[in-house]
Amino acid sequence: METGRKGLVGPDPGTLSPEQLEQLRDFKIQTRIANEKYLRTHKEVSLLISSFFREMFLRRPENILEFAAYYFTDPRLPNKIHMQLIKEKKGA
């Protein structure tokens, strides 16, 4: 219950019921599972992120937002990722 200056005013309308908390917990679990499945079937996502971080740490740009914009709009990027996927498949 929420208390105000005049005493008790009733339950907090923003508080979730136990049933709603359980539904939220289940939703979070299902979302996490779905995200994991997606990432496992789309290896290119982790390649994009890891190669971006690798380049960022190697170059250490002053303006990270500008660097990210350049990096992700580089017309050669799809081919780079494709080549990395092929390289990983050959190594597996």
Short mmCIF file of N, CA, C and O in Angstrom, two decimals:
data_model
loop_
_atom_site.label_atom_id
_atom_site.label_comp_id
_atom_site.label_asym_id
_atom_site.label_seq_id
_atom_site.Cartn_x
_atom_site.Cartn_y
_atom_site.Cartn_z
N MET A 1 0.83 -1.18 0.00
CA MET A 1 0.00 0.00 0.00
C MET A 1 0.87 1.24 0.00
O MET A 1 1.92 1.28 0.62
N GLU A 2 0.39 2.24 -0.62
CA GLU A 2 1.10 3.50 -0.71
C GLU A 2 0.61 4.42 0.40
O GLU A 2 -0.58 4.48 0.69
N THR A 3 1.52 5.12 1.03
CA THR A 3 1.11 6.07 2.06
C THR A 3 1.38 7.48 1.57
O THR A 3 2.39 7.75 0.94
N GLY A 4 0.47 8.32 1.83
CA GLY A 4 0.61 9.72 1.47
C GLY A 4 0.66 10.56 2.72
O GLY A 4 0.80 10.06 3.83
N ARG A 5 0.54 11.86 2.58
CA ARG A 5 0.59 12.75 3.74
C ARG A 5 -0.61 12.55 4.65
O ARG A 5 -0.55 12.78 5.83
N LYS A 6 -1.70 12.08 4.10
CA LYS A 6 -2.93 11.92 4.88
C LYS A 6 -3.13 10.48 5.35
O LYS A 6 -4.17 10.13 5.83
N GLY A 7 -2.12 9.60 5.16
CA GLY A 7 -2.26 8.22 5.58
C GLY A 7 -2.34 7.28 4.41
O GLY A 7 -1.90 7.58 3.30
N LEU A 8 -2.94 6.11 4.62
CA LEU A 8 -3.05 5.11 3.57
C LEU A 8 -4.03 5.55 2.50
O LEU A 8 -5.11 6.04 2.80
N VAL A 9 -3.61 5.38 1.24
CA VAL A 9 -4.47 5.79 0.13
C VAL A 9 -4.83 4.64 -0.79
O VAL A 9 -5.54 4.83 -1.76
N GLY A 10 -4.33 3.44 -0.53
CA GLY A 10 -4.66 2.29 -1.37
C GLY A 10 -3.45 1.71 -2.04
O GLY A 10 -2.34 2.21 -1.90
N PRO A 11 -3.66 0.63 -2.79
CA PRO A 11 -2.52 -0.04 -3.45
C PRO A 11 -1.93 0.84 -4.54
O PRO A 11 -2.62 1.64 -5.17
N ASP A 12 -0.64 0.66 -4.75
CA ASP A 12 0.07 1.39 -5.80
C ASP A 12 -0.39 0.83 -7.14
O ASP A 12 -0.23 -0.36 -7.42
N PRO A 13 -0.97 1.67 -8.02
CA PRO A 13 -1.48 1.16 -9.30
C PRO A 13 -0.36 0.66 -10.22
O PRO A 13 -0.62 -0.05 -11.18
N GLY A 14 0.89 1.00 -9.93
CA GLY A 14 2.00 0.55 -10.76
C GLY A 14 2.58 -0.78 -10.32
O GLY A 14 3.46 -1.33 -10.98
N THR A 15 2.09 -1.34 -9.23
CA THR A 15 2.60 -2.61 -8.72
C THR A 15 1.95 -3.78 -9.45
O THR A 15 0.74 -3.80 -9.64
N LEU A 16 2.77 -4.76 -9.81
CA LEU A 16 2.25 -5.94 -10.49
C LEU A 16 1.77 -6.97 -9.48
O LEU A 16 2.36 -7.14 -8.42
N SER A 17 0.71 -7.66 -9.85
CA SER A 17 0.20 -8.75 -9.00
C SER A 17 1.16 -9.94 -9.10
O SER A 17 1.97 -10.00 -10.04
N PRO A 18 1.07 -10.89 -8.19
CA PRO A 18 1.92 -12.09 -8.30
C PRO A 18 1.74 -12.81 -9.64
O PRO A 18 2.72 -13.30 -10.22
N GLU A 19 0.52 -12.87 -10.14
CA GLU A 19 0.27 -13.52 -11.43
C GLU A 19 0.96 -12.75 -12.56
O GLU A 19 1.53 -13.33 -13.47
N GLN A 20 0.88 -11.42 -12.51
CA GLN A 20 1.52 -10.60 -13.54
C GLN A 20 3.04 -10.74 -13.46
O GLN A 20 3.71 -10.77 -14.50
N LEU A 21 3.58 -10.81 -12.25
CA LEU A 21 5.02 -11.00 -12.10
C LEU A 21 5.46 -12.34 -12.69
O LEU A 21 6.50 -12.42 -13.36
N GLU A 22 4.67 -13.36 -12.49
CA GLU A 22 4.98 -14.68 -13.05
C GLU A 22 4.92 -14.65 -14.58
O GLU A 22 5.77 -15.21 -15.27
N GLN A 23 3.90 -13.97 -15.12
CA GLN A 23 3.78 -13.83 -16.58
C GLN A 23 4.97 -13.06 -17.14
O GLN A 23 5.50 -13.41 -18.19
N LEU A 24 5.38 -12.00 -16.44
CA LEU A 24 6.53 -11.21 -16.88
C LEU A 24 7.80 -12.05 -16.86
O LEU A 24 8.58 -12.02 -17.81
N ARG A 25 7.98 -12.81 -15.80
CA ARG A 25 9.14 -13.70 -15.69
C ARG A 25 9.16 -14.71 -16.83
O ARG A 25 10.20 -14.91 -17.48
N ASP A 26 8.03 -15.32 -17.12
CA ASP A 26 7.93 -16.28 -18.22
C ASP A 26 8.22 -15.62 -19.56
O ASP A 26 8.91 -16.19 -20.42
N PHE A 27 7.70 -14.41 -19.74
CA PHE A 27 7.93 -13.67 -20.98
C PHE A 27 9.42 -13.38 -21.17
O PHE A 27 9.97 -13.55 -22.26
N LYS A 28 10.08 -12.97 -20.09
CA LYS A 28 11.52 -12.67 -20.17
C LYS A 28 12.31 -13.92 -20.52
O LYS A 28 13.24 -13.88 -21.34
N ILE A 29 11.95 -15.04 -19.92
CA ILE A 29 12.64 -16.30 -20.20
C ILE A 29 12.44 -16.70 -21.66
O ILE A 29 13.40 -17.06 -22.36
N GLN A 30 11.20 -16.65 -22.14
CA GLN A 30 10.91 -17.02 -23.52
C GLN A 30 11.61 -16.09 -24.51
O GLN A 30 12.10 -16.54 -25.56
N THR A 31 11.67 -14.81 -24.17
CA THR A 31 12.35 -13.84 -25.04
C THR A 31 13.84 -14.15 -25.10
O THR A 31 14.45 -14.14 -26.19
N ARG A 32 14.43 -14.46 -23.96
CA ARG A 32 15.86 -14.79 -23.93
C ARG A 32 16.14 -16.05 -24.76
O ARG A 32 17.11 -16.11 -25.51
N ILE A 33 15.29 -17.05 -24.63
CA ILE A 33 15.46 -18.29 -25.40
C ILE A 33 15.34 -18.01 -26.90
O ILE A 33 16.16 -18.47 -27.69
N ALA A 34 14.35 -17.22 -27.29
CA ALA A 34 14.16 -16.88 -28.71
C ALA A 34 15.37 -16.10 -29.24
O ALA A 34 15.82 -16.34 -30.37
N ASN A 35 15.88 -15.17 -28.44
CA ASN A 35 17.05 -14.40 -28.86
C ASN A 35 18.27 -15.29 -29.03
O ASN A 35 19.04 -15.14 -30.00
N GLU A 36 18.48 -16.22 -28.10
CA GLU A 36 19.60 -17.16 -28.21
C GLU A 36 19.49 -18.01 -29.47
O GLU A 36 20.48 -18.20 -30.17
N LYS A 37 18.30 -18.50 -29.76
CA LYS A 37 18.10 -19.32 -30.96
C LYS A 37 18.41 -18.50 -32.21
O LYS A 37 19.05 -18.98 -33.15
N TYR A 38 17.95 -17.25 -32.22
CA TYR A 38 18.19 -16.38 -33.37
C TYR A 38 19.69 -16.15 -33.57
O TYR A 38 20.20 -16.28 -34.68
N LEU A 39 20.39 -15.83 -32.48
CA LEU A 39 21.83 -15.58 -32.59
C LEU A 39 22.60 -16.82 -33.01
O LEU A 39 23.58 -16.72 -33.75
N ARG A 40 22.16 -17.98 -32.58
CA ARG A 40 22.84 -19.22 -32.96
C ARG A 40 22.65 -19.55 -34.44
O ARG A 40 23.50 -20.18 -35.05
N THR A 41 21.52 -19.14 -35.00
CA THR A 41 21.28 -19.42 -36.42
C THR A 41 21.77 -18.29 -37.32
O THR A 41 21.79 -18.45 -38.54
N HIS A 42 22.17 -17.17 -36.74
CA HIS A 42 22.68 -16.02 -37.52
C HIS A 42 24.05 -15.63 -37.01
O HIS A 42 24.23 -14.61 -36.34
N LYS A 43 25.04 -16.45 -37.36
CA LYS A 43 26.42 -16.24 -36.91
C LYS A 43 26.95 -14.88 -37.36
O LYS A 43 27.83 -14.30 -36.72
N GLU A 44 26.40 -14.35 -38.43
CA GLU A 44 26.90 -13.06 -38.93
C GLU A 44 26.70 -11.93 -37.93
O GLU A 44 27.46 -10.96 -37.93
N VAL A 45 25.72 -12.06 -37.05
CA VAL A 45 25.50 -11.01 -36.04
C VAL A 45 26.71 -10.93 -35.11
O VAL A 45 27.25 -9.84 -34.88
N SER A 46 27.16 -12.06 -34.60
CA SER A 46 28.32 -12.02 -33.70
C SER A 46 29.58 -11.61 -34.46
O SER A 46 30.44 -10.92 -33.90
N LEU A 47 29.69 -11.99 -35.73
CA LEU A 47 30.84 -11.55 -36.52
C LEU A 47 30.84 -10.04 -36.72
O LEU A 47 31.89 -9.40 -36.63
N LEU A 48 29.67 -9.48 -37.00
CA LEU A 48 29.57 -8.02 -37.16
C LEU A 48 30.00 -7.30 -35.89
O LEU A 48 30.79 -6.36 -35.92
N ILE A 49 29.48 -7.76 -34.78
CA ILE A 49 29.76 -7.09 -33.50
C ILE A 49 31.22 -7.27 -33.10
O ILE A 49 31.90 -6.31 -32.73
N SER A 50 31.72 -8.50 -33.19
CA SER A 50 33.10 -8.72 -32.77
C SER A 50 34.10 -8.01 -33.68
O SER A 50 35.09 -7.45 -33.19
N SER A 51 33.83 -7.98 -34.98
CA SER A 51 34.76 -7.28 -35.87
C SER A 51 34.69 -5.77 -35.66
O SER A 51 35.71 -5.08 -35.74
N PHE A 52 33.50 -5.26 -35.35
CA PHE A 52 33.39 -3.83 -35.03
C PHE A 52 34.21 -3.50 -33.79
O PHE A 52 35.00 -2.55 -33.79
N PHE A 53 34.06 -4.29 -32.74
CA PHE A 53 34.82 -4.04 -31.51
C PHE A 53 36.32 -4.17 -31.75
O PHE A 53 37.11 -3.38 -31.24
N ARG A 54 36.72 -5.17 -32.52
CA ARG A 54 38.14 -5.36 -32.82
C ARG A 54 38.71 -4.11 -33.50
O ARG A 54 39.74 -3.58 -33.07
N GLU A 55 38.02 -3.64 -34.53
CA GLU A 55 38.48 -2.44 -35.24
C GLU A 55 38.48 -1.21 -34.33
O GLU A 55 39.39 -0.39 -34.38
N MET A 56 37.44 -1.08 -33.51
CA MET A 56 37.35 0.07 -32.62
C MET A 56 38.52 0.08 -31.63
O MET A 56 39.15 1.12 -31.41
N PHE A 57 38.83 -1.09 -31.05
CA PHE A 57 39.92 -1.15 -30.08
C PHE A 57 41.28 -0.98 -30.74
O PHE A 57 42.21 -0.44 -30.13
N LEU A 58 41.42 -1.43 -31.98
CA LEU A 58 42.68 -1.24 -32.69
C LEU A 58 42.91 0.23 -33.05
O LEU A 58 44.00 0.76 -32.89
N ARG A 59 41.86 0.87 -33.53
CA ARG A 59 41.98 2.26 -34.00
C ARG A 59 41.75 3.30 -32.90
O ARG A 59 42.23 4.42 -33.02
N ARG A 60 40.98 2.93 -31.89
CA ARG A 60 40.64 3.82 -30.77
C ARG A 60 40.25 5.23 -31.26
O ARG A 60 40.90 6.23 -30.93
N PRO A 61 39.17 5.32 -32.03
CA PRO A 61 38.77 6.62 -32.58
C PRO A 61 38.29 7.58 -31.49
O PRO A 61 37.74 7.16 -30.48
N GLU A 62 38.53 8.85 -31.72
CA GLU A 62 38.03 9.89 -30.81
C GLU A 62 36.51 9.93 -30.83
O GLU A 62 35.87 10.01 -29.80
N ASN A 63 35.96 9.91 -32.05
CA ASN A 63 34.52 10.01 -32.21
C ASN A 63 33.97 8.62 -32.57
O ASN A 63 33.97 8.21 -33.73
N ILE A 64 33.51 7.90 -31.55
CA ILE A 64 33.05 6.53 -31.76
C ILE A 64 31.79 6.48 -32.62
O ILE A 64 31.63 5.59 -33.46
N LEU A 65 30.89 7.44 -32.44
CA LEU A 65 29.66 7.44 -33.24
C LEU A 65 29.97 7.61 -34.72
O LEU A 65 29.39 6.92 -35.58
N GLU A 66 30.89 8.50 -35.03
CA GLU A 66 31.29 8.71 -36.42
C GLU A 66 31.97 7.46 -36.97
O GLU A 66 31.70 7.04 -38.10
N PHE A 67 32.83 6.86 -36.16
CA PHE A 67 33.50 5.63 -36.57
C PHE A 67 32.49 4.52 -36.84
O PHE A 67 32.58 3.81 -37.84
N ALA A 68 31.51 4.37 -35.94
CA ALA A 68 30.48 3.33 -36.10
C ALA A 68 29.67 3.57 -37.37
O ALA A 68 29.37 2.63 -38.11
N ALA A 69 29.31 4.82 -37.62
CA ALA A 69 28.55 5.14 -38.83
C ALA A 69 29.34 4.76 -40.07
O ALA A 69 28.80 4.15 -41.01
N TYR A 70 30.62 5.10 -40.08
CA TYR A 70 31.47 4.75 -41.22
C TYR A 70 31.60 3.23 -41.34
O TYR A 70 31.47 2.66 -42.42
N TYR A 71 31.86 2.58 -40.21
CA TYR A 71 32.09 1.13 -40.22
C TYR A 71 30.89 0.37 -40.77
O TYR A 71 31.03 -0.49 -41.65
N PHE A 72 29.70 0.69 -40.26
CA PHE A 72 28.51 -0.08 -40.65
C PHE A 72 27.93 0.34 -42.00
O PHE A 72 27.04 -0.34 -42.51
N THR A 73 28.41 1.43 -42.58
CA THR A 73 27.95 1.81 -43.93
C THR A 73 29.01 1.54 -45.00
O THR A 73 28.78 1.84 -46.16
N ASP A 74 30.11 0.95 -44.60
CA ASP A 74 31.16 0.59 -45.55
C ASP A 74 30.59 -0.43 -46.54
O ASP A 74 30.14 -1.51 -46.14
N PRO A 75 30.59 -0.12 -47.83
CA PRO A 75 30.01 -1.04 -48.81
C PRO A 75 30.75 -2.39 -48.89
O PRO A 75 30.21 -3.37 -49.39
N ARG A 76 31.96 -2.46 -48.35
CA ARG A 76 32.72 -3.72 -48.36
C ARG A 76 32.36 -4.63 -47.19
O ARG A 76 32.73 -5.80 -47.17
N LEU A 77 31.62 -4.11 -46.22
CA LEU A 77 31.32 -4.87 -45.01
C LEU A 77 30.59 -6.20 -45.29
O LEU A 77 30.99 -7.23 -44.75
N PRO A 78 29.53 -6.22 -46.11
CA PRO A 78 28.86 -7.51 -46.36
C PRO A 78 29.81 -8.58 -46.90
O PRO A 78 29.76 -9.74 -46.47
N ASN A 79 30.70 -8.18 -47.78
CA ASN A 79 31.66 -9.14 -48.33
C ASN A 79 32.65 -9.61 -47.27
O ASN A 79 33.00 -10.79 -47.21
N LYS A 80 33.10 -8.69 -46.41
CA LYS A 80 34.02 -9.07 -45.32
C LYS A 80 33.37 -10.11 -44.41
O LYS A 80 34.00 -11.11 -44.05
N ILE A 81 32.12 -9.88 -44.05
CA ILE A 81 31.42 -10.80 -43.16
C ILE A 81 31.20 -12.14 -43.85
O ILE A 81 31.38 -13.20 -43.26
N HIS A 82 30.84 -12.08 -45.12
CA HIS A 82 30.64 -13.30 -45.90
C HIS A 82 31.93 -14.13 -45.94
O HIS A 82 31.90 -15.35 -45.75
N MET A 83 33.05 -13.46 -46.16
CA MET A 83 34.33 -14.16 -46.21
C MET A 83 34.68 -14.76 -44.85
O MET A 83 35.22 -15.87 -44.77
N GLN A 84 34.37 -14.06 -43.78
CA GLN A 84 34.62 -14.60 -42.44
C GLN A 84 33.76 -15.84 -42.18
O GLN A 84 34.22 -16.80 -41.57
N LEU A 85 32.51 -15.80 -42.62
CA LEU A 85 31.63 -16.96 -42.47
C LEU A 85 32.20 -18.18 -43.21
O LEU A 85 32.22 -19.29 -42.68
N ILE A 86 32.68 -17.95 -44.42
CA ILE A 86 33.28 -19.04 -45.21
C ILE A 86 34.52 -19.58 -44.50
O ILE A 86 34.70 -20.79 -44.38
N LYS A 87 35.35 -18.67 -44.01
CA LYS A 87 36.58 -19.06 -43.31
C LYS A 87 36.25 -19.90 -42.07
O LYS A 87 36.90 -20.91 -41.81
N GLU A 88 35.23 -19.50 -41.33
CA GLU A 88 34.84 -20.25 -40.14
C GLU A 88 34.29 -21.63 -40.49
O GLU A 88 34.53 -22.59 -39.77
N LYS A 89 33.53 -21.71 -41.58
CA LYS A 89 32.97 -23.01 -41.99
C LYS A 89 34.09 -23.96 -42.40
O LYS A 89 34.02 -25.16 -42.11
N LYS A 90 35.12 -23.44 -43.07
CA LYS A 90 36.24 -24.28 -43.49
C LYS A 90 37.03 -24.76 -42.27
O LYS A 90 37.53 -25.88 -42.26
N GLY A 91 37.13 -23.90 -41.25
CA GLY A 91 37.88 -24.26 -40.05
C GLY A 91 37.14 -25.19 -39.13
O GLY A 91 37.73 -25.84 -38.27
N ALA A 92 35.83 -25.30 -39.31
CA ALA A 92 35.02 -26.14 -38.40
C ALA A 92 35.08 -27.60 -38.74
O ALA A 92 35.47 -28.10 -39.67
#
